[in-house]
Amino acid sequence: MWSSLLIFVLCLPCCLSFPVIPKTIRDDLEFFKNYFHRFFFTKEESQYQTLEDQLRFLQHFFRLEETGWLDEPTKAIIRQPRCGVRDVADYSFFPGKPKIRNNPITYSIINYPRGMNHRTVEKILRKAAEVWSSVTPLKFRRVYKQHSDIEFAFLAGDHGDAYPFDGEGNTLAHAFAPVPNYQGAIHFDRDEEWSYYDEGVNLFVVAVHEIGHALGLGHSQDSDSIMFPNYQYQDPKFFRLSDDDIIGIQSLY
Ligand code: TQI
Ligand code: CA
Ligand code: ZN
Ligand code: ZN
C-alpha cells in the first residue's frame, strides 16, 4: 500500500501540468490507472492500452455496466478497501502467446475409449468445448474430414509423437495447439479408465483442461482454476470456470 501511495504522490507533480482537467477527475483517473496496473496488468503485460479499454475491462470483471467511463459505480468499486493480492495473472500462456486463429474452431473425433458409449463421449467433448465458447466469441464445429483444428484421439503407449503415454495413472492426456504444418490435437491415454462420473478419470474435467491448453492457456496457480495442474474430480453438471480461467481466456480471444 505504501509503495503505491508513494508512486501516486510522485506522479502528482507531472499531472499538475495538465490544468485543463479539473483536479478531482484527474485524481480519480490517476487513482484508477494505478489500481489497474497494481491489481490487474502491469504496464508491460497489459494489452489494454487505452484508458477506455482498461475501464471496460475492469467494469467487465466486476460485472458493472461497460461504459468505458470512470462513472460513479466504477469509482465506488476502486475506492473500496481490498485485499492486496492481484486479481489476475494466476493464469499463464505459452511463450509467444500462440492461439488458434480460426473461428469456428473445427474438431474431429478419431476414435473412442473402451467401455464408453460413443454418444456419451461426443456429448462430453461438445460440452467441454462449450465451457470455453460460452465465455468467448469462439465457436466449435465438429467435422468428419482429415483436417481439423483439434483432433481428439484415445491412444496408448508410444503413439507416434514425442510424448508416449505411460499406462494407467500418471499422465492422462496432452494437447498440441495447431501451428503451421502441424495438426492440432488432444490425445487421451487409452489406458486410463475414462468415465462420465467419478470412477476412474473424469473425461469432461480432463477435456476442459486440455482444450484450455489447445486454445493457448498454460497452467494456473489458482487452485480453483481448471488449469491448475492437479486433477480434481468435479461434477460435470455443476461445472463452472473460475474467474481466473475466464479472464485468462478472454485476454487471449
Ligand atoms: N498432462 C499434462 C497436462 O495437460 C501434460 C502437460 C504438462 C502439459 N505440462 C503441460 C500440457 C503444459 C500442455 C502444457 O497438464 S496430465 C491434469 C490435471 C493432465 C493433468 O496428464 O498430467 C489434467 C491432464 F490438471 F488434472 F492435473 C489433464 Cl486436468
Ligand atoms: Ca497414464
Ligand atoms: Zn500424443
Ligand atoms: Zn495441463
Tab-separated table of C-alpha atoms and ligand atoms in Angstrom:
chain	number	residue	atom	x	y	z
A	1	MET	CA	0.000	0.000	0.000
A	2	TRP	CA	2.732	2.488	0.972
A	3	SER	CA	4.650	1.932	-2.204
A	4	SER	CA	1.584	2.556	-4.330
A	5	LEU	CA	0.779	5.684	-2.350
A	6	LEU	CA	4.317	6.809	-2.904
A	7	ILE	CA	4.060	6.241	-6.652
A	8	PHE	CA	0.758	8.046	-6.562
A	9	VAL	CA	2.303	11.029	-4.833
A	10	LEU	CA	5.320	11.036	-7.143
A	11	CYS	CA	3.015	11.058	-10.150
A	12	LEU	CA	1.102	14.065	-8.989
A	13	PRO	CA	3.574	16.794	-9.997
A	14	CYS	CA	3.636	15.656	-13.620
A	15	CYS	CA	-0.128	15.545	-13.772
A	16	LEU	CA	-0.392	19.062	-12.454
A	17	SER	CA	0.983	20.276	-15.741
A	18	PHE	CA	-2.365	19.454	-17.424
A	19	PRO	CA	-4.548	22.143	-15.948
A	20	VAL	CA	-7.460	21.607	-18.366
A	21	ILE	CA	-8.858	18.622	-16.480
A	22	PRO	CA	-10.397	19.516	-13.130
A	23	LYS	CA	-8.290	18.273	-10.250
A	24	THR	CA	-10.745	15.743	-8.765
A	25	ILE	CA	-11.295	13.989	-12.106
A	26	ARG	CA	-7.580	13.962	-12.695
A	27	ASP	CA	-7.026	12.413	-9.281
A	28	ASP	CA	-9.689	9.799	-9.919
A	29	LEU	CA	-8.168	8.875	-13.261
A	30	GLU	CA	-4.729	8.662	-11.743
A	31	PHE	CA	-6.088	6.521	-8.951
A	32	PHE	CA	-7.776	4.271	-11.492
A	33	LYS	CA	-4.625	3.826	-13.599
A	34	ASN	CA	-2.677	2.986	-10.509
A	35	TYR	CA	-5.283	0.499	-9.380
A	36	PHE	CA	-5.455	-1.135	-12.791
A	37	HIS	CA	-1.722	-1.687	-13.057
A	38	ARG	CA	-1.427	-2.781	-9.452
A	39	PHE	CA	-4.259	-5.317	-9.345
A	40	PHE	CA	-4.707	-6.338	-12.971
A	41	PHE	CA	-1.973	-5.900	-15.525
A	42	THR	CA	1.336	-4.097	-15.202
A	43	LYS	CA	2.138	-1.576	-17.919
A	44	GLU	CA	4.415	-4.104	-19.612
A	45	GLU	CA	1.977	-7.003	-19.734
A	46	SER	CA	-1.155	-5.033	-20.477
A	47	GLN	CA	-2.706	-5.276	-23.900
A	48	TYR	CA	-5.317	-2.814	-22.678
A	49	GLN	CA	-3.583	0.280	-23.926
A	50	THR	CA	-6.201	2.977	-23.770
A	51	LEU	CA	-7.875	4.182	-20.626
A	52	GLU	CA	-11.221	3.271	-22.128
A	53	ASP	CA	-10.132	-0.346	-22.753
A	54	GLN	CA	-8.847	-0.562	-19.204
A	55	LEU	CA	-12.089	0.817	-17.805
A	56	ARG	CA	-14.158	-1.596	-19.862
A	57	PHE	CA	-12.005	-4.499	-18.717
A	58	LEU	CA	-12.422	-3.573	-15.063
A	59	GLN	CA	-16.150	-2.971	-15.463
A	60	HIS	CA	-16.491	-6.374	-17.119
A	61	PHE	CA	-14.516	-8.009	-14.318
A	62	PHE	CA	-16.731	-6.509	-11.620
A	63	ARG	CA	-19.852	-7.074	-13.713
A	64	LEU	CA	-20.650	-3.371	-13.950
A	65	GLU	CA	-22.134	-1.703	-16.976
A	66	GLU	CA	-19.328	-1.472	-19.577
A	67	THR	CA	-19.358	2.243	-20.263
A	68	GLY	CA	-15.645	2.874	-20.723
A	69	TRP	CA	-16.100	5.891	-18.433
A	70	LEU	CA	-14.938	6.373	-14.898
A	71	ASP	CA	-18.514	6.618	-13.695
A	72	GLU	CA	-19.786	6.544	-10.118
A	73	PRO	CA	-20.248	2.740	-9.767
A	74	THR	CA	-16.716	2.202	-11.072
A	75	LYS	CA	-15.278	4.836	-8.734
A	76	ALA	CA	-17.079	3.215	-5.833
A	77	ILE	CA	-15.538	-0.168	-6.673
A	78	ILE	CA	-11.970	1.050	-6.916
A	79	ARG	CA	-12.264	3.107	-3.734
A	80	GLN	CA	-13.367	0.052	-1.749
A	81	PRO	CA	-10.792	-1.304	0.664
A	82	ARG	CA	-9.499	-4.562	-0.705
A	83	CYS	CA	-7.133	-7.428	-0.329
A	84	GLY	CA	-3.696	-6.568	-1.673
A	85	VAL	CA	-3.443	-9.706	-3.774
A	86	ARG	CA	-3.779	-9.202	-7.511
A	87	ASP	CA	-6.994	-10.332	-9.138
A	88	VAL	CA	-5.443	-11.867	-12.190
A	89	ALA	CA	-2.196	-13.179	-13.539
A	90	ASP	CA	-2.546	-16.616	-11.982
A	91	TYR	CA	-3.184	-17.998	-15.411
A	92	SER	CA	-0.434	-18.252	-17.982
A	93	PHE	CA	0.189	-18.622	-21.691
A	94	PHE	CA	2.812	-20.400	-23.742
A	95	PRO	CA	5.879	-18.496	-24.921
A	96	GLY	CA	4.886	-16.138	-27.710
A	97	LYS	CA	1.215	-16.421	-26.720
A	98	PRO	CA	0.183	-18.758	-29.561
A	99	LYS	CA	-3.542	-19.094	-30.204
A	100	ILE	CA	-5.927	-20.650	-32.700
A	101	ARG	CA	-6.675	-18.191	-35.499
A	102	ASN	CA	-9.731	-19.934	-36.920
A	103	ASN	CA	-13.278	-19.327	-35.804
A	104	PRO	CA	-15.286	-21.507	-35.787
A	105	ILE	CA	-12.664	-23.879	-34.492
A	106	THR	CA	-13.163	-27.305	-36.043
A	107	TYR	CA	-12.638	-30.571	-34.220
A	108	SER	CA	-12.788	-34.209	-35.137
A	109	ILE	CA	-13.088	-37.367	-33.068
A	110	ILE	CA	-10.740	-40.031	-34.369
A	111	ASN	CA	-11.658	-42.872	-32.012
A	112	TYR	CA	-13.265	-43.674	-28.660
A	113	PRO	CA	-12.165	-45.077	-25.301
A	114	ARG	CA	-13.088	-48.602	-24.288
A	115	GLY	CA	-16.242	-49.030	-22.290
A	116	MET	CA	-17.878	-45.720	-23.129
A	117	ASN	CA	-20.864	-45.149	-25.330
A	118	HIS	CA	-19.876	-43.115	-28.422
A	119	ARG	CA	-22.785	-40.757	-27.956
A	120	THR	CA	-21.698	-40.062	-24.383
A	121	VAL	CA	-18.136	-39.291	-25.463
A	122	GLU	CA	-19.385	-36.962	-28.205
A	123	LYS	CA	-21.603	-35.159	-25.722
A	124	ILE	CA	-18.809	-34.802	-23.154
A	125	LEU	CA	-16.400	-33.343	-25.719
A	126	ARG	CA	-19.047	-30.979	-27.050
A	127	LYS	CA	-19.882	-29.797	-23.520
A	128	ALA	CA	-16.189	-29.373	-22.697
A	129	ALA	CA	-15.736	-27.136	-25.764
A	130	GLU	CA	-18.874	-25.192	-24.816
A	131	VAL	CA	-17.308	-24.320	-21.482
A	132	TRP	CA	-14.795	-22.163	-23.384
A	133	SER	CA	-17.082	-20.926	-26.156
A	134	SER	CA	-19.609	-19.725	-23.573
A	135	VAL	CA	-17.191	-17.058	-22.294
A	136	THR	CA	-15.529	-16.061	-25.595
A	137	PRO	CA	-16.576	-15.257	-29.166
A	138	LEU	CA	-15.261	-18.708	-30.122
A	139	LYS	CA	-17.446	-21.356	-31.724
A	140	PHE	CA	-16.655	-25.025	-32.150
A	141	ARG	CA	-17.785	-27.188	-35.013
A	142	ARG	CA	-17.358	-30.913	-35.338
A	143	VAL	CA	-16.076	-32.051	-38.727
A	144	TYR	CA	-15.643	-35.514	-40.172
A	145	LYS	CA	-12.737	-34.897	-42.507
A	146	GLN	CA	-8.995	-35.264	-42.053
A	147	HIS	CA	-8.022	-31.723	-41.235
A	148	SER	CA	-9.407	-30.016	-38.190
A	149	ASP	CA	-8.015	-27.562	-35.668
A	150	ILE	CA	-8.289	-30.069	-32.832
A	151	GLU	CA	-8.184	-33.805	-33.390
A	152	PHE	CA	-9.346	-35.851	-30.377
A	153	ALA	CA	-7.885	-39.347	-30.067
A	154	PHE	CA	-7.502	-42.048	-27.414
A	155	LEU	CA	-4.046	-43.548	-27.804
A	156	ALA	CA	-1.876	-45.902	-25.736
A	157	GLY	CA	1.850	-46.020	-25.001
A	158	ASP	CA	4.068	-44.904	-27.819
A	159	HIS	CA	1.715	-43.384	-30.374
A	160	GLY	CA	3.831	-41.556	-32.873
A	161	ASP	CA	4.579	-38.234	-31.196
A	162	ALA	CA	7.404	-37.407	-28.816
A	163	TYR	CA	5.237	-37.994	-25.737
A	164	PRO	CA	4.435	-41.677	-25.173
A	165	PHE	CA	1.734	-42.456	-22.621
A	166	ASP	CA	2.519	-44.465	-19.515
A	167	GLY	CA	-0.266	-46.949	-18.791
A	168	GLU	CA	-2.893	-46.368	-16.135
A	169	GLY	CA	-2.231	-43.353	-13.883
A	170	ASN	CA	0.307	-40.530	-14.131
A	171	THR	CA	-0.055	-38.756	-17.464
A	172	LEU	CA	-3.680	-38.628	-18.526
A	173	ALA	CA	-3.616	-36.552	-21.681
A	174	HIS	CA	-1.794	-33.876	-23.625
A	175	ALA	CA	-2.596	-31.159	-26.099
A	176	PHE	CA	-0.961	-29.578	-29.132
A	177	ALA	CA	-2.043	-26.242	-30.497
A	178	PRO	CA	-2.160	-26.105	-34.279
A	179	VAL	CA	0.992	-24.476	-35.593
A	180	PRO	CA	1.791	-24.168	-39.301
A	181	ASN	CA	2.238	-27.650	-40.824
A	182	TYR	CA	1.182	-29.434	-37.641
A	183	GLN	CA	-2.199	-30.834	-36.802
A	184	GLY	CA	-3.630	-29.517	-33.536
A	185	ALA	CA	-4.575	-32.431	-31.306
A	186	ILE	CA	-5.698	-33.629	-27.922
A	187	HIS	CA	-4.545	-37.141	-27.046
A	188	PHE	CA	-6.043	-39.041	-24.122
A	189	ASP	CA	-4.213	-42.003	-22.614
A	190	ARG	CA	-6.237	-45.010	-23.772
A	191	ASP	CA	-5.081	-46.987	-20.721
A	192	GLU	CA	-6.985	-44.795	-18.244
A	193	GLU	CA	-10.389	-45.792	-17.026
A	194	TRP	CA	-12.296	-42.875	-18.611
A	195	SER	CA	-15.685	-42.139	-17.154
A	196	TYR	CA	-18.607	-39.797	-17.097
A	197	TYR	CA	-18.702	-39.565	-13.300
A	198	ASP	CA	-16.183	-40.059	-10.536
A	199	GLU	CA	-14.978	-43.622	-11.028
A	200	GLY	CA	-11.675	-43.696	-12.872
A	201	VAL	CA	-10.770	-40.416	-14.521
A	202	ASN	CA	-13.449	-37.933	-15.435
A	203	LEU	CA	-13.245	-37.320	-19.182
A	204	PHE	CA	-15.073	-33.997	-19.019
A	205	VAL	CA	-12.707	-32.394	-16.485
A	206	VAL	CA	-9.605	-33.511	-18.394
A	207	ALA	CA	-11.110	-32.448	-21.733
A	208	VAL	CA	-11.869	-28.933	-20.437
A	209	HIS	CA	-8.280	-28.697	-19.163
A	210	GLU	CA	-6.756	-29.952	-22.417
A	211	ILE	CA	-8.944	-27.737	-24.620
A	212	GLY	CA	-7.681	-24.865	-22.463
A	213	HIS	CA	-4.128	-25.888	-23.420
A	214	ALA	CA	-5.058	-26.330	-27.078
A	215	LEU	CA	-6.523	-22.805	-27.066
A	216	GLY	CA	-3.287	-21.438	-25.638
A	217	LEU	CA	-3.621	-21.424	-21.859
A	218	GLY	CA	-0.771	-22.728	-19.743
A	219	HIS	CA	-1.167	-23.780	-16.124
A	220	SER	CA	-2.618	-21.523	-13.480
A	221	GLN	CA	-1.532	-21.095	-9.880
A	222	ASP	CA	-5.099	-20.536	-8.784
A	223	SER	CA	-6.314	-23.759	-7.154
A	224	ASP	CA	-9.896	-23.030	-8.282
A	225	SER	CA	-8.783	-22.882	-11.902
A	226	ILE	CA	-9.406	-25.778	-14.271
A	227	MET	CA	-5.865	-25.032	-15.500
A	228	PHE	CA	-4.424	-25.748	-12.050
A	229	PRO	CA	-2.063	-28.682	-12.594
A	230	ASN	CA	-3.775	-31.158	-10.245
A	231	TYR	CA	-6.619	-33.413	-11.208
A	232	GLN	CA	-9.674	-32.889	-9.061
A	233	TYR	CA	-12.983	-34.535	-9.799
A	234	GLN	CA	-15.832	-32.093	-10.431
A	235	ASP	CA	-19.403	-32.966	-11.271
A	236	PRO	CA	-19.865	-32.033	-14.954
A	237	LYS	CA	-23.434	-30.946	-14.206
A	238	PHE	CA	-22.332	-28.157	-11.892
A	239	PHE	CA	-19.039	-27.285	-13.507
A	240	ARG	CA	-18.123	-23.591	-13.715
A	241	LEU	CA	-14.937	-21.928	-14.876
A	242	SER	CA	-13.147	-19.879	-12.238
A	243	ASP	CA	-12.746	-16.122	-12.744
A	244	ASP	CA	-9.077	-16.792	-13.365
A	245	ASP	CA	-9.886	-19.077	-16.323
A	246	ILE	CA	-12.387	-16.603	-17.728
A	247	ILE	CA	-10.003	-13.672	-17.546
A	248	GLY	CA	-7.205	-15.810	-18.944
A	249	ILE	CA	-9.136	-16.989	-21.987
A	250	GLN	CA	-10.783	-13.609	-22.573
A	251	SER	CA	-7.459	-11.868	-22.667
A	252	LEU	CA	-6.454	-14.248	-25.463
A	253	TYR	CA	-9.697	-14.245	-27.502
B	1	TQI	N1	-0.991	-33.917	-18.736
B	1	TQI	C1	-0.299	-32.732	-18.618
B	1	TQI	C2	-1.321	-31.570	-18.634
B	1	TQI	O1	-2.139	-31.498	-19.536
B	1	TQI	C3	0.699	-32.546	-19.702
B	1	TQI	C4	1.353	-31.221	-19.538
B	1	TQI	C5	2.219	-30.860	-18.594
B	1	TQI	C6	1.140	-30.095	-20.334
B	1	TQI	N2	2.561	-29.535	-18.752
B	1	TQI	C7	1.906	-29.074	-19.805
B	1	TQI	C8	0.339	-29.883	-21.438
B	1	TQI	C9	1.879	-27.806	-20.367
B	1	TQI	C10	0.336	-28.627	-22.004
B	1	TQI	C11	1.087	-27.610	-21.448
B	1	TQI	O2	-1.254	-30.779	-17.735
B	1	TQI	S1	-1.610	-34.615	-17.426
B	1	TQI	C12	-4.414	-32.707	-15.420
B	1	TQI	C13	-4.591	-32.130	-14.076
B	1	TQI	C14	-3.075	-33.826	-17.012
B	1	TQI	C15	-3.222	-33.278	-15.768
B	1	TQI	O3	-1.978	-35.892	-17.897
B	1	TQI	O4	-0.719	-34.543	-16.346
B	1	TQI	C16	-5.448	-32.679	-16.316
B	1	TQI	C17	-4.094	-33.812	-17.900
B	1	TQI	F1	-4.691	-30.834	-14.128
B	1	TQI	F2	-5.688	-32.543	-13.520
B	1	TQI	F3	-3.612	-32.487	-13.322
B	1	TQI	C18	-5.295	-33.213	-17.565
B	1	TQI	CL1	-6.964	-31.958	-15.868
B	2	CA	CA	-1.377	-42.654	-17.968
B	3	ZN	ZN	0.241	-37.791	-28.125
B	4	ZN	ZN	-2.192	-29.210	-18.076
